[in-house]
PDB file of C-alpha atoms in Angstrom:
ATOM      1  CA  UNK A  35       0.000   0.000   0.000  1.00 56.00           C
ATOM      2  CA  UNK A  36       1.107   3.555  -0.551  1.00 66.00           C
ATOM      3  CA  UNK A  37       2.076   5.439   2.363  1.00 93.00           C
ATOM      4  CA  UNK A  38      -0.595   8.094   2.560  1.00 97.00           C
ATOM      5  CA  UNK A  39      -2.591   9.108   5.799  1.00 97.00           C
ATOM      6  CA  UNK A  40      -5.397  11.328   6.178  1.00 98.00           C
ATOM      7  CA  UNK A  41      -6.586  13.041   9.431  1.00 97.00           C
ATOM      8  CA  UNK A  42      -8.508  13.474  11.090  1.00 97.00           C
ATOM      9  CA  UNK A  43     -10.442  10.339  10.139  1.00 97.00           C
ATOM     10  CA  UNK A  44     -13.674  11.593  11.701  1.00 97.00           C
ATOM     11  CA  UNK A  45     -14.846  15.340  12.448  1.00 97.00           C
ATOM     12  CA  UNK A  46     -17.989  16.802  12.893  1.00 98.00           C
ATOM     13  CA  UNK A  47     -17.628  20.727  13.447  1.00 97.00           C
ATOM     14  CA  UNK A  48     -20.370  23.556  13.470  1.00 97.00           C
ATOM     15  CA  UNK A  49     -21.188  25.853  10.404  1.00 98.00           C
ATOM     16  CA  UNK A  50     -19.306  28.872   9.901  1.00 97.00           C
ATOM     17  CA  UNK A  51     -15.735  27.652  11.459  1.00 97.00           C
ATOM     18  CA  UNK A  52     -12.463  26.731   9.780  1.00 96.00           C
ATOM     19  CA  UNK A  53     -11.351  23.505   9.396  1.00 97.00           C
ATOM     20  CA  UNK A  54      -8.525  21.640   8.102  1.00 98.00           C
ATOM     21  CA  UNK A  55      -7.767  18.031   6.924  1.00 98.00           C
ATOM     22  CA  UNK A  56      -4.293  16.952   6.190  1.00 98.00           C
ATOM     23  CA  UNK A  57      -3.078  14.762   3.741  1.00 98.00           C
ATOM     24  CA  UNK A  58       0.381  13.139   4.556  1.00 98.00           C
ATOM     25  CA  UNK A  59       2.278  10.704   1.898  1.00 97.00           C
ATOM     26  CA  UNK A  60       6.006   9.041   2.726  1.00 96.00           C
ATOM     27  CA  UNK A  61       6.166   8.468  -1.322  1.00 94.00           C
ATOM     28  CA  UNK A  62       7.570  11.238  -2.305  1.00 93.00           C
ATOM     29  CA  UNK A  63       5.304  11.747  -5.296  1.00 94.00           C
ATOM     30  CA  UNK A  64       4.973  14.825  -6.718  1.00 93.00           C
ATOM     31  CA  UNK A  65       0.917  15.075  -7.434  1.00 94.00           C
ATOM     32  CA  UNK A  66      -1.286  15.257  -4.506  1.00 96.00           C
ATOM     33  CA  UNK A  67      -5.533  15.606  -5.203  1.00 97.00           C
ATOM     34  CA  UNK A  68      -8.109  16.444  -2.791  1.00 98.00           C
ATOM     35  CA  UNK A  69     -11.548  14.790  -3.843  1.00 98.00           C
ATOM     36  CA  UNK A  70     -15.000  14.813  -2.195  1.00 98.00           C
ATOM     37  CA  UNK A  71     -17.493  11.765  -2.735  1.00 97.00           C
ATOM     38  CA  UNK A  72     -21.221  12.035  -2.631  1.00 94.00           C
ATOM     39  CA  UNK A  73     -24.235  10.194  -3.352  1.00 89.00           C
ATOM     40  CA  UNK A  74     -25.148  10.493  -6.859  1.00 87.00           C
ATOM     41  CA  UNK A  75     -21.714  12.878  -7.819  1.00 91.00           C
ATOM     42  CA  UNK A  76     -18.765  10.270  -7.561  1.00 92.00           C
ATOM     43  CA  UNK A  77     -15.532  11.733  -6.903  1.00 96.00           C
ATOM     44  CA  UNK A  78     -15.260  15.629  -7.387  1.00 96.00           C
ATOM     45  CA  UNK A  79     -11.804  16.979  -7.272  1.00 96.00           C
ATOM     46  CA  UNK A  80     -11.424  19.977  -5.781  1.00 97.00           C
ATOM     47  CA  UNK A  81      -7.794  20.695  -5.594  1.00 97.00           C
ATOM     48  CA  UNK A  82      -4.626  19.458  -6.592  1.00 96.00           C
ATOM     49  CA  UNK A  83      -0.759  20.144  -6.426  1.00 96.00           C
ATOM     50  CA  UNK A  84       1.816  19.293  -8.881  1.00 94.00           C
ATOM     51  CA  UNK A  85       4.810  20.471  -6.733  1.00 94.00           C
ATOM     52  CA  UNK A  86       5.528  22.311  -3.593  1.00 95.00           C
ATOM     53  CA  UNK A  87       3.315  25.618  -3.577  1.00 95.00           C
ATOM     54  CA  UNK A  88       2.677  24.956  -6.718  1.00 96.00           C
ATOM     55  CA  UNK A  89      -1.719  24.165  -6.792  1.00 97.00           C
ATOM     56  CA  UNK A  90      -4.810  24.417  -9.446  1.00 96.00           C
ATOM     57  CA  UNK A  91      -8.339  24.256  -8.549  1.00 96.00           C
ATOM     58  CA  UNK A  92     -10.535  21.326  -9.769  1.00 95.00           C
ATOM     59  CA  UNK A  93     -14.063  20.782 -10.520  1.00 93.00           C
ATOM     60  CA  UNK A  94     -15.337  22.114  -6.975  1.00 96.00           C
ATOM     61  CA  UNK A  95     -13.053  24.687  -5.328  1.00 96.00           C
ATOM     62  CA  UNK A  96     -15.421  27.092  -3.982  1.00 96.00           C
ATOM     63  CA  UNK A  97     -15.196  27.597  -0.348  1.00 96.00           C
ATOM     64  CA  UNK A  98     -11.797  25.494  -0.395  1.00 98.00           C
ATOM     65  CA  UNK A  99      -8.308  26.020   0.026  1.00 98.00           C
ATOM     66  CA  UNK A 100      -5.437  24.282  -0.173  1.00 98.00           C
ATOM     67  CA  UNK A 101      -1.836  24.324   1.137  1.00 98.00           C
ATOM     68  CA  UNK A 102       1.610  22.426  -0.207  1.00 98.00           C
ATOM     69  CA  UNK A 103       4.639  23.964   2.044  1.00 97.00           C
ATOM     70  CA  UNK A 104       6.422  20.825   1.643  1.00 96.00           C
ATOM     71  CA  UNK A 105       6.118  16.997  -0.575  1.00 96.00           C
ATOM     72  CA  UNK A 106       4.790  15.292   1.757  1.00 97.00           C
ATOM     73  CA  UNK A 107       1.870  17.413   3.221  1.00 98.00           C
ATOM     74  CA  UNK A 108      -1.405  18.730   1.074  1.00 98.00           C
ATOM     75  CA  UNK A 109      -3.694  20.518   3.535  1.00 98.00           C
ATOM     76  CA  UNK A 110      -7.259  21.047   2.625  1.00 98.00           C
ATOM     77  CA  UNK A 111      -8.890  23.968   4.301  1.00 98.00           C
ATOM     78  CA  UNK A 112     -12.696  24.956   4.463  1.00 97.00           C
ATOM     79  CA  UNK A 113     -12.901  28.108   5.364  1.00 93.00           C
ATOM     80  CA  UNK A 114     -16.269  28.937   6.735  1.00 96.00           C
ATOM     81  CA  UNK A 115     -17.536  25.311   6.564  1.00 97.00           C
ATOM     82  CA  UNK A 116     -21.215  24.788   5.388  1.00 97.00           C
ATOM     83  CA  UNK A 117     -23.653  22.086   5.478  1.00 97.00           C
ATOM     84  CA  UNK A 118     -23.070  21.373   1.783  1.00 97.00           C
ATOM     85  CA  UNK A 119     -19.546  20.385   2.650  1.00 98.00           C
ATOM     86  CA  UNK A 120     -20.805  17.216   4.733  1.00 98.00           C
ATOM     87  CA  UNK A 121     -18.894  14.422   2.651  1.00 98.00           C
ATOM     88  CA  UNK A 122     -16.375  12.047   2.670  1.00 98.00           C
ATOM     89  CA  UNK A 123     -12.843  13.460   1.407  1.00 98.00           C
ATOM     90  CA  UNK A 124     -10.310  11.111   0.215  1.00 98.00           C
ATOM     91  CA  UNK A 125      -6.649  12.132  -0.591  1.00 98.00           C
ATOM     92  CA  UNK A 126      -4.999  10.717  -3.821  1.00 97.00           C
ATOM     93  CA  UNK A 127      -1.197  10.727  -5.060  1.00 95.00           C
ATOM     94  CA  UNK A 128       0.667  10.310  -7.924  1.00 92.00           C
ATOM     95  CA  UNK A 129       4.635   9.927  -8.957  1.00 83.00           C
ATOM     96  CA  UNK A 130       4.356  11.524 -12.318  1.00 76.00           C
ATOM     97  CA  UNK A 131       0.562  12.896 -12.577  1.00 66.00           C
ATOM     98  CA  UNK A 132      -0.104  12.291 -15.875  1.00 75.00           C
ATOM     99  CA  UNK A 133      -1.318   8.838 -17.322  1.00 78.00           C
ATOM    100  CA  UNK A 134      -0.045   7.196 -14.246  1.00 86.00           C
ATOM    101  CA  UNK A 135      -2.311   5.703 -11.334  1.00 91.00           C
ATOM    102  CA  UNK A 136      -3.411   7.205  -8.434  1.00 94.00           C
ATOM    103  CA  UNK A 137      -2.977   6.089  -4.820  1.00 95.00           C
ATOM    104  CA  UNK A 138      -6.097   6.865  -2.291  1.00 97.00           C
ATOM    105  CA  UNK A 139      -5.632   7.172   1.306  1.00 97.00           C
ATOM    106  CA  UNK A 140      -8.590   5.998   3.576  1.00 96.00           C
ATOM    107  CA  UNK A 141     -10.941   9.144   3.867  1.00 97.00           C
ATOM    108  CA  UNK A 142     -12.257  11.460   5.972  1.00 98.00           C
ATOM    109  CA  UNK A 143     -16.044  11.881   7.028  1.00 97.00           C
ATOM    110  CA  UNK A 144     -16.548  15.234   7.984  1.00 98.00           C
ATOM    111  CA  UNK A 145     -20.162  16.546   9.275  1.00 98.00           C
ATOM    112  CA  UNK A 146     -21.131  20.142   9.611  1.00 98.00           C
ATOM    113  CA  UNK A 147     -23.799  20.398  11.642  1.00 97.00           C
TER     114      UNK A 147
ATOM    115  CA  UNK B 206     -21.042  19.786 -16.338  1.00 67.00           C
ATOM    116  CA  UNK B 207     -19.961  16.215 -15.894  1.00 75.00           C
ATOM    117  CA  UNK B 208     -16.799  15.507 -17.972  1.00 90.00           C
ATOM    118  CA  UNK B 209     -16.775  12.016 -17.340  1.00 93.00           C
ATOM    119  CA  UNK B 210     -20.391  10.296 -17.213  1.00 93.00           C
ATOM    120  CA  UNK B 211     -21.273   6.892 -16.011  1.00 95.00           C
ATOM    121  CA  UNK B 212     -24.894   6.498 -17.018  1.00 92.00           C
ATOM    122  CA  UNK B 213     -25.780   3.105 -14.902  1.00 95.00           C
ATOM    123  CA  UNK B 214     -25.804   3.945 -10.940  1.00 94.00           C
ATOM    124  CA  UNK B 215     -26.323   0.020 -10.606  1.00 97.00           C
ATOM    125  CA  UNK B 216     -25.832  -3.047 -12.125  1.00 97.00           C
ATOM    126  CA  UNK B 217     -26.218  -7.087 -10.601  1.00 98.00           C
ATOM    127  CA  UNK B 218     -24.864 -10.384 -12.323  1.00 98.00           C
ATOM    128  CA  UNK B 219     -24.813 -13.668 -11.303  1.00 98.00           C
ATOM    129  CA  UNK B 220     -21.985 -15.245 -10.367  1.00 98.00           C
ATOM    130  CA  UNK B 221     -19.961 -16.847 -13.448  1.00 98.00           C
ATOM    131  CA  UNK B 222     -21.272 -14.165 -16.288  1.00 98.00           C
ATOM    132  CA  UNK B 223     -19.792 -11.449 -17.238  1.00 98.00           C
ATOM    133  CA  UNK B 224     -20.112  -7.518 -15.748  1.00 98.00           C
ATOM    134  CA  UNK B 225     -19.835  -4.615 -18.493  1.00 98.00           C
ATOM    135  CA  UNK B 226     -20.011  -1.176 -16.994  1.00 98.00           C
ATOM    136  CA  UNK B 227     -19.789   1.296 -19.135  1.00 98.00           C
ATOM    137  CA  UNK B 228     -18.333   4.674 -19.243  1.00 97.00           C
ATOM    138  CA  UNK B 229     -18.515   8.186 -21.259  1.00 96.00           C
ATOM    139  CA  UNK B 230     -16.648  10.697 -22.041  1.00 95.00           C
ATOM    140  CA  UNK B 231     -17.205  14.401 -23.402  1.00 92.00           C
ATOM    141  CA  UNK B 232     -13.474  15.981 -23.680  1.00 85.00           C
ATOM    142  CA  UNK B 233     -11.577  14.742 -26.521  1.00 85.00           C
ATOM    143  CA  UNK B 234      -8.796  16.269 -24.556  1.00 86.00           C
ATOM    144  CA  UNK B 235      -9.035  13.063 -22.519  1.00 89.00           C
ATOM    145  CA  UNK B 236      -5.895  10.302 -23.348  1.00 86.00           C
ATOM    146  CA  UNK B 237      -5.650   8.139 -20.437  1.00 93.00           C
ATOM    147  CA  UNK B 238      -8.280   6.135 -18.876  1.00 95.00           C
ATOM    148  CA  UNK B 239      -8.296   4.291 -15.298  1.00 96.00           C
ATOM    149  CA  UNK B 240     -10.813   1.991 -14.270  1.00 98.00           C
ATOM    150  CA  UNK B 241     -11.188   1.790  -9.512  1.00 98.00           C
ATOM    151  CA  UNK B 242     -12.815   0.434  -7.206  1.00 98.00           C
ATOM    152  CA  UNK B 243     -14.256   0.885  -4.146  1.00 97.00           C
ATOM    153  CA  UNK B 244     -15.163  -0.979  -1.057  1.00 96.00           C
ATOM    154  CA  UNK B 245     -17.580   0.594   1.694  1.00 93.00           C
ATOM    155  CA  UNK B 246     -15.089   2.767   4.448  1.00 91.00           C
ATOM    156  CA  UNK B 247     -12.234   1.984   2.197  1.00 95.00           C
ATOM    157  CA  UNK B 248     -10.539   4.720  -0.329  1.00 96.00           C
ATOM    158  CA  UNK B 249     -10.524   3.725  -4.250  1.00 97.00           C
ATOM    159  CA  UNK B 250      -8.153   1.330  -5.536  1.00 97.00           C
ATOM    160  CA  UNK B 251      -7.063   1.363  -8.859  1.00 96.00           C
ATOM    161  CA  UNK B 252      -7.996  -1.794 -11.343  1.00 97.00           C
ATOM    162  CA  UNK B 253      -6.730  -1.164 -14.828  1.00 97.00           C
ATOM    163  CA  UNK B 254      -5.937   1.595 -17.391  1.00 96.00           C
ATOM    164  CA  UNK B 255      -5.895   2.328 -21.345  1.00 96.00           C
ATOM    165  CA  UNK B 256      -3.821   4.857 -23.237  1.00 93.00           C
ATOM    166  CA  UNK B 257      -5.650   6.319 -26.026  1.00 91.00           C
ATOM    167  CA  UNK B 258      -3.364   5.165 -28.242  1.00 92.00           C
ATOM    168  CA  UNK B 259      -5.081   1.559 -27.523  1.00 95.00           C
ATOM    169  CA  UNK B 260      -8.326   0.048 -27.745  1.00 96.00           C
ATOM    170  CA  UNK B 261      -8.082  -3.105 -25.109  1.00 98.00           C
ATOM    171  CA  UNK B 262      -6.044  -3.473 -22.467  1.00 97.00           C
ATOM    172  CA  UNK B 263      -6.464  -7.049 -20.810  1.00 98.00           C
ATOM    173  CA  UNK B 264      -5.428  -8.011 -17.286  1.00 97.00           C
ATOM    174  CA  UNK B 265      -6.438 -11.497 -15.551  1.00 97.00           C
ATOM    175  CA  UNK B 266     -10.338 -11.085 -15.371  1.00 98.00           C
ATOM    176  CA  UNK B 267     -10.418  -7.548 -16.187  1.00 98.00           C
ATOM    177  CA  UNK B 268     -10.474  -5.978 -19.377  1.00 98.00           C
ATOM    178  CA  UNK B 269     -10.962  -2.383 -20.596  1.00 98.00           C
ATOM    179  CA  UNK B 270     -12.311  -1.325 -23.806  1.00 98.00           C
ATOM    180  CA  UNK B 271     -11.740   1.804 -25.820  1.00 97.00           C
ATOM    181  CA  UNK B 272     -13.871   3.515 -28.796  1.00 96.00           C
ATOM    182  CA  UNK B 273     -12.596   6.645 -28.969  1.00 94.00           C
ATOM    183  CA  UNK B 274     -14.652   8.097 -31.630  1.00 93.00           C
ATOM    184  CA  UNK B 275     -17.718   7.444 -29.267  1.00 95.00           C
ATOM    185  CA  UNK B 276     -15.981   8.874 -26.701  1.00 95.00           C
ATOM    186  CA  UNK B 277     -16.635   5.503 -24.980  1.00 97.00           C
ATOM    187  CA  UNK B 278     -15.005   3.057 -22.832  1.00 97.00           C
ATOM    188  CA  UNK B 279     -16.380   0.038 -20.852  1.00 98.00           C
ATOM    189  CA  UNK B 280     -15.118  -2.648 -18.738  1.00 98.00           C
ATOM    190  CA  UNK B 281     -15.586  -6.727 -18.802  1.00 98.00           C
ATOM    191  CA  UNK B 282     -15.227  -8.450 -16.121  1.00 98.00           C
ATOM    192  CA  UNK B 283     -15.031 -12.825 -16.477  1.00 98.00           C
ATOM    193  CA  UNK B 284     -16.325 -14.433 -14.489  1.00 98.00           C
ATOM    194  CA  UNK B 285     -17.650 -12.102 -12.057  1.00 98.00           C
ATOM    195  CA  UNK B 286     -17.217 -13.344  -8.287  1.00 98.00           C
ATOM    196  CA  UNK B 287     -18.851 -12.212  -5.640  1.00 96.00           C
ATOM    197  CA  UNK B 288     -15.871 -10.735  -3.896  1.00 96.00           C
ATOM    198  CA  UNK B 289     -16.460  -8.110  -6.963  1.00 98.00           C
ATOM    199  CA  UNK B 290     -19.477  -6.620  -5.598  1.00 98.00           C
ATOM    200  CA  UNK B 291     -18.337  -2.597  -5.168  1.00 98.00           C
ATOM    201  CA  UNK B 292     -18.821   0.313  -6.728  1.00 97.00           C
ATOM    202  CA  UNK B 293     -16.642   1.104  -9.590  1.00 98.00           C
ATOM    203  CA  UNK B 294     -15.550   4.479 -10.921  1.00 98.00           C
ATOM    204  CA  UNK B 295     -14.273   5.572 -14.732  1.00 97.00           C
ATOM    205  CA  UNK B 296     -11.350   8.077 -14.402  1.00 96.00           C
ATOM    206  CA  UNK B 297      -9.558  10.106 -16.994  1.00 94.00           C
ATOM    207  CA  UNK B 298      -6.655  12.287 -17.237  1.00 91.00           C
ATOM    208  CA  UNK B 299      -7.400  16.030 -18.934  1.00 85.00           C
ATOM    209  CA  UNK B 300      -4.067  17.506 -18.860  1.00 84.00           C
ATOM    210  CA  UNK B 301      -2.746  16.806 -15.328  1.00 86.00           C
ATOM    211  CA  UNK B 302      -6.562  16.628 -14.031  1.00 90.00           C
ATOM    212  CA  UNK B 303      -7.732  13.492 -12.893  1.00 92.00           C
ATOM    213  CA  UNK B 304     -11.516  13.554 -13.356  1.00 94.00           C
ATOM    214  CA  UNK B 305     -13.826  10.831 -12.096  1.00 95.00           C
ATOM    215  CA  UNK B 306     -17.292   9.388 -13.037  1.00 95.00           C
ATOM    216  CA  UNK B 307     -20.173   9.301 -10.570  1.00 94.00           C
ATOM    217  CA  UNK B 308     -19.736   5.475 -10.169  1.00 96.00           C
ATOM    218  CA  UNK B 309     -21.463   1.614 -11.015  1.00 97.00           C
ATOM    219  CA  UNK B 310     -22.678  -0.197  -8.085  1.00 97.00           C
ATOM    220  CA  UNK B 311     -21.611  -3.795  -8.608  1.00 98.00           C
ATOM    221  CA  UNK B 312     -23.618  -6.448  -7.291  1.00 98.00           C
ATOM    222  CA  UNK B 313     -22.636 -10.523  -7.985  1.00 98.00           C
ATOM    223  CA  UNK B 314     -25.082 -12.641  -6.861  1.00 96.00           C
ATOM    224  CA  UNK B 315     -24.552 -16.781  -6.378  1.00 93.00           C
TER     225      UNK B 315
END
């Protein structure tokens, strides 16, 4: 298995705060994705990064940010979180990004209430 | 707008026959396709892939088709077992985007 590790693994937090979920990887691969999975949408990406401070939104960045200060760490940050952002976010990395496979970590299930 | 489409939420076979899901595509800027699955509480895992460049790509039980002037790919899987039964996502790579389908439940039956 690919070294990757998301936390937390569980979090429910309150509308309108700030909260962050970390993606760490021990492969040193250079692409790192942020995806959310709902009923009936599949995997949206929202963010990814193709090097150290180097990011590009995906199909469903708004009210998301994202953070790469170093290879192995991808932070995903919701700024004011909203009941829309109840989901399951998985983590993904790749060596060489393009037309290579992708490596999931486990997920987290986050609930704004 | 969905760039990557996978029109059956659902599909059950009996144990032995084959599984086709099926996948679409509306970006000819696609060239890289990736087949995953996924059990409940687990993250994807990936399955199988096809260059554009191809039109099968065959490993063990698995095997992906490409049309590319339908924009279309599907997947066979022979014989199905039950240890299949997941949900199973269509991925493709636009530019350095990896972009996802909204996922085929699997469901082998004895």
């Amino acid at each position: 298995d690919a070294g990757i590790t998301q936390s937390p693994r569980h979090k429910v937090t309150e509308t309108g705060t700030p909260v962050t979920l970390r993606c760490h990887q021990t492969e040193n691969h250079r692409y790192m994705y942020w995806y959310r999975q709902d009923p009936g949408h599949g995997l949206r990406l929202i963010h990814y990064s193709y090097g150290v401070k180097d990011t590009d939104k995906g199909e469903v960045s708004d009210g998301y940010s994202v953070s790469r200060s170093k290879t192995e760490d991808f932070l995903l940050t919701l700024e004011s979180a909203t009941s829309s952002q109840t989901s399951v976010y998985f983590c993904a990395i790749s060596g060489q990004g393009v037309n290579t496979e992708a490596f999931f970590g486990q997920g987290t299930r986050l609930t704004v209430v | 707008d969905q760039q990557v489409k996978q029109n059956s939420p659902s599909l059950s076979v009996q144990e032995g026959r084959i599984s086709i899901l099926n996948c679409d595509y509306t970006n000819s800027m696609f060239d890289y396709f990736l087949w995953y699955k996924k059990y409940p509480a687990e993250g994807p895992t990936f399955l199988i892939s096809i260059s554009s460049i191809k039109d099968k790509n065959e490993d063990g039980r698995f095997t992906v088709f490409l049309n590319k002037s339908a924009k279309h790919l599907s997947l066979h899987i022979v014989p199905s077992q039950p240890g299949d039964s997941a949900v199973y996502f269509c991925a493709g790579y636009n530019t350095d985007k990896l972009i996802f389908g909204t996922g085929t439940r699997l469901q082998v039956f004895p």
